[in-house]
mmCIF file of C-alpha atoms in Angstrom:
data_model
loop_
_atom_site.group_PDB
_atom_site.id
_atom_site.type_symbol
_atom_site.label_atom_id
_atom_site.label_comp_id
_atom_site.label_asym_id
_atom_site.label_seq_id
_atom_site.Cartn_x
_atom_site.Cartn_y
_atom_site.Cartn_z
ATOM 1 C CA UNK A 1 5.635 -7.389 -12.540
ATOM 2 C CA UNK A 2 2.506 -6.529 -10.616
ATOM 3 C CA UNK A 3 -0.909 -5.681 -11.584
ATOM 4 C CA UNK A 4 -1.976 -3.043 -8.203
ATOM 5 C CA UNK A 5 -5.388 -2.394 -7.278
ATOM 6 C CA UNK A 6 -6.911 -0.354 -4.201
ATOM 7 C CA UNK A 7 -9.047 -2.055 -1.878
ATOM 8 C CA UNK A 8 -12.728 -1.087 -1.798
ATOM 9 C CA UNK A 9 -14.545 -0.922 1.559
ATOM 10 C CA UNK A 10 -18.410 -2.778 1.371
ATOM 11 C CA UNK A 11 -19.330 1.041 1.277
ATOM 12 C CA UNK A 12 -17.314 1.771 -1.408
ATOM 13 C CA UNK A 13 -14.333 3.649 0.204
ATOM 14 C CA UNK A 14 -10.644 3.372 -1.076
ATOM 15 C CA UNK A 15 -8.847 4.836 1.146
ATOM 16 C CA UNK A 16 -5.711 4.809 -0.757
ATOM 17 C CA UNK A 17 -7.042 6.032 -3.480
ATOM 18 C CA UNK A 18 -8.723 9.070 -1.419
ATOM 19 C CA UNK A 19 -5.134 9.524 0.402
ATOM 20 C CA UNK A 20 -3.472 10.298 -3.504
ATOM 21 C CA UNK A 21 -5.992 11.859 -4.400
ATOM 22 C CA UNK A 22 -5.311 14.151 -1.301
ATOM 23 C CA UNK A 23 -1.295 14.648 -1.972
ATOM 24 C CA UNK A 24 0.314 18.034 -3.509
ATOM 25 C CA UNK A 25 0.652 17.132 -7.471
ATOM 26 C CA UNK A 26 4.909 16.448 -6.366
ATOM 27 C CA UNK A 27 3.908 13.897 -3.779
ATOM 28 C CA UNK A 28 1.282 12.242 -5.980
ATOM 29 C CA UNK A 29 3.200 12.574 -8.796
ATOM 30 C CA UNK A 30 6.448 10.377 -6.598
ATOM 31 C CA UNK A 31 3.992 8.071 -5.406
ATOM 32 C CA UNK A 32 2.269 6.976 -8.571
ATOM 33 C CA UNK A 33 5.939 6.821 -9.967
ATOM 34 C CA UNK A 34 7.231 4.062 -7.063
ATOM 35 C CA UNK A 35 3.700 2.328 -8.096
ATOM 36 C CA UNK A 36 4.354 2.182 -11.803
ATOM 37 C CA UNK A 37 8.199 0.799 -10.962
ATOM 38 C CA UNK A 38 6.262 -2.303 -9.375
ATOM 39 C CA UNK A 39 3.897 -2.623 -12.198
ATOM 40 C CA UNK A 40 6.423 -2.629 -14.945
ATOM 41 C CA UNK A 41 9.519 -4.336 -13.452
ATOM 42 C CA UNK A 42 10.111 -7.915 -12.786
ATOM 43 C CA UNK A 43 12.007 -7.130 -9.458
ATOM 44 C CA UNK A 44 11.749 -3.779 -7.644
ATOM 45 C CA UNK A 45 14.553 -2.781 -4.619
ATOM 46 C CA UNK A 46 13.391 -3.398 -1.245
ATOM 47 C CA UNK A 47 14.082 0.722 -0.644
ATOM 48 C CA UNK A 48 10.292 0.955 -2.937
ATOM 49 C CA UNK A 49 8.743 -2.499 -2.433
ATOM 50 C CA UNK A 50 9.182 -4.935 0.142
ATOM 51 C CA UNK A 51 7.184 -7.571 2.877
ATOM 52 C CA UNK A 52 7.390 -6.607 6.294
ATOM 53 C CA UNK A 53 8.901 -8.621 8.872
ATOM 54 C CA UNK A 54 6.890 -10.265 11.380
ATOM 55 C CA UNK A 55 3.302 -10.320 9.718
ATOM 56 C CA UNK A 56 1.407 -12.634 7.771
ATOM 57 C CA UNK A 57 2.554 -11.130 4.030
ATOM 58 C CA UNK A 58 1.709 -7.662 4.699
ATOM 59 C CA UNK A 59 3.864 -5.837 2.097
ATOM 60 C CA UNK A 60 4.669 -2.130 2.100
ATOM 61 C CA UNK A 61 5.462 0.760 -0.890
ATOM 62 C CA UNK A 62 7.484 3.170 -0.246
ATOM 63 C CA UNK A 63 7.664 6.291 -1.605
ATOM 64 C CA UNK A 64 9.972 9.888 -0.123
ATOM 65 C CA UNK A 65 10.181 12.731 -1.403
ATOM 66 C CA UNK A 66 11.698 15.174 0.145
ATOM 67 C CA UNK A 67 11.258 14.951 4.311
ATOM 68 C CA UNK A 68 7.680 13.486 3.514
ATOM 69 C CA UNK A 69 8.049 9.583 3.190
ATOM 70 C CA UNK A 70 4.693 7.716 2.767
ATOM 71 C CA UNK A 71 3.852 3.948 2.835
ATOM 72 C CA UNK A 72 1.209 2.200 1.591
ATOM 73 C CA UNK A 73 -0.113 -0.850 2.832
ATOM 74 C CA UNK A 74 -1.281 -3.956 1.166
ATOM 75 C CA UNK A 75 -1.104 -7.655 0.497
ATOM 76 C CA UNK A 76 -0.642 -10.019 -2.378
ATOM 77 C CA UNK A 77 -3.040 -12.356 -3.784
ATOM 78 C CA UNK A 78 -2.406 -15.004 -6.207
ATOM 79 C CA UNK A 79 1.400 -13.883 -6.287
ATOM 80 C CA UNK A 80 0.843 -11.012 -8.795
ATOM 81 C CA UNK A 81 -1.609 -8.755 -7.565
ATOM 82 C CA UNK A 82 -1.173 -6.106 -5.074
ATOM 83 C CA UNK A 83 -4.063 -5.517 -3.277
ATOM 84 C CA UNK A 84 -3.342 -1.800 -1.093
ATOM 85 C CA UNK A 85 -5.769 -1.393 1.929
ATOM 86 C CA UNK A 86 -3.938 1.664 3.929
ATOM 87 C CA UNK A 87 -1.188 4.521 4.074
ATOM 88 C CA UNK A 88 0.190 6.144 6.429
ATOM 89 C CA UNK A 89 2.780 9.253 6.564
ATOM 90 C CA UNK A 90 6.212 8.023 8.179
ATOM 91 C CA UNK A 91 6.015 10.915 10.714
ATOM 92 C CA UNK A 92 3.102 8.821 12.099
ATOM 93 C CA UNK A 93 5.240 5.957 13.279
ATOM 94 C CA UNK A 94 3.050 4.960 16.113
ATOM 95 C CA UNK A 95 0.199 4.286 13.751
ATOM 96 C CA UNK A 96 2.104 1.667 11.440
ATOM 97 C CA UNK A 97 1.028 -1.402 14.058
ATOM 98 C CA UNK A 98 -2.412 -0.306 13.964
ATOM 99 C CA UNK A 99 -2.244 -0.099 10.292
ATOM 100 C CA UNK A 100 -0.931 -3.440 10.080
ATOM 101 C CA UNK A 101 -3.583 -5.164 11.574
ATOM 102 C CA UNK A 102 -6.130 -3.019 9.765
ATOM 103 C CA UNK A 103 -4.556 -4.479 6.468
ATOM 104 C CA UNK A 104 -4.503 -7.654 7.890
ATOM 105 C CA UNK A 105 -8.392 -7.303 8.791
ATOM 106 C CA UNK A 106 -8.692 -5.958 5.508
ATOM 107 C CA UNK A 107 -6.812 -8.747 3.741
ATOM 108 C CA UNK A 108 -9.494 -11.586 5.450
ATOM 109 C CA UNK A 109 -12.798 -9.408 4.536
ATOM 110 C CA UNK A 110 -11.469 -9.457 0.904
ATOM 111 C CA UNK A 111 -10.997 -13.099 1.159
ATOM 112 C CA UNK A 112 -14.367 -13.973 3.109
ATOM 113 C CA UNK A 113 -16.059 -11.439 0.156
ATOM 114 C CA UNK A 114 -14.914 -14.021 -2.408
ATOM 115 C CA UNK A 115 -11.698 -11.842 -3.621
ATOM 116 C CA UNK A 116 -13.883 -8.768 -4.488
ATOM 117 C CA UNK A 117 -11.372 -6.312 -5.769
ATOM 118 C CA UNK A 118 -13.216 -3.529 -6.136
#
């Protein structure tokens, strides 16, 4: 079980929260359903939830529906709370590196802010 939060910029911007909020009521509607399998279970299949390889604990939801498949981006602190930073569209392949490192930039602003969640 997870508690799941969306990171806030130093201007105020959560930019996950502005992607759902941007999704047709289906896509939202899958999204916030992979997102409430990861805050209720104690173990959630690596086909919604699962840490990519070769970063430093960059983690990644996944959510399809359809041909759309989104991922959102996002780290864990203290073990049980997800902390999402980006998203991307899976049609965008080229822009999951970037991503990844914006996460990861993300991940060490939180930290230097004193874990300010938001």
């Amino acid at each position: 079980m997870q508690n799941i939060i969306f990171f806030s910029t130093s201007a105020g911007k959560k930019p996950v929260e502005e992607f759902l909020n941007s999704l047709s009521a289906k896509e939202a509607q899958k999204v916030l359903w992979v997102l409430q399998l990861i805050k209720e279970l104690p173990a959630v299949s690596g086909e919604y939830f699962k840490k990519l390889q070769n970063t430093d604990d960059i983690w990644e939801v996944r959510a399809k529906l359809g041909n759309n498949a989104f991922r959102l981006l996002g780290f864990l602190d203290d073990g049980s709370l997800v902390i999402l930073t980006n998203w991307f569209a899976k049609k965008k392949v080229k822009k999951h590196q970037r991503l990844k490192l914006i996460c990861l930039n993300n991940e060490r602003k939180n930290i230097s802010r004193g874990n300010n969640h938001g």
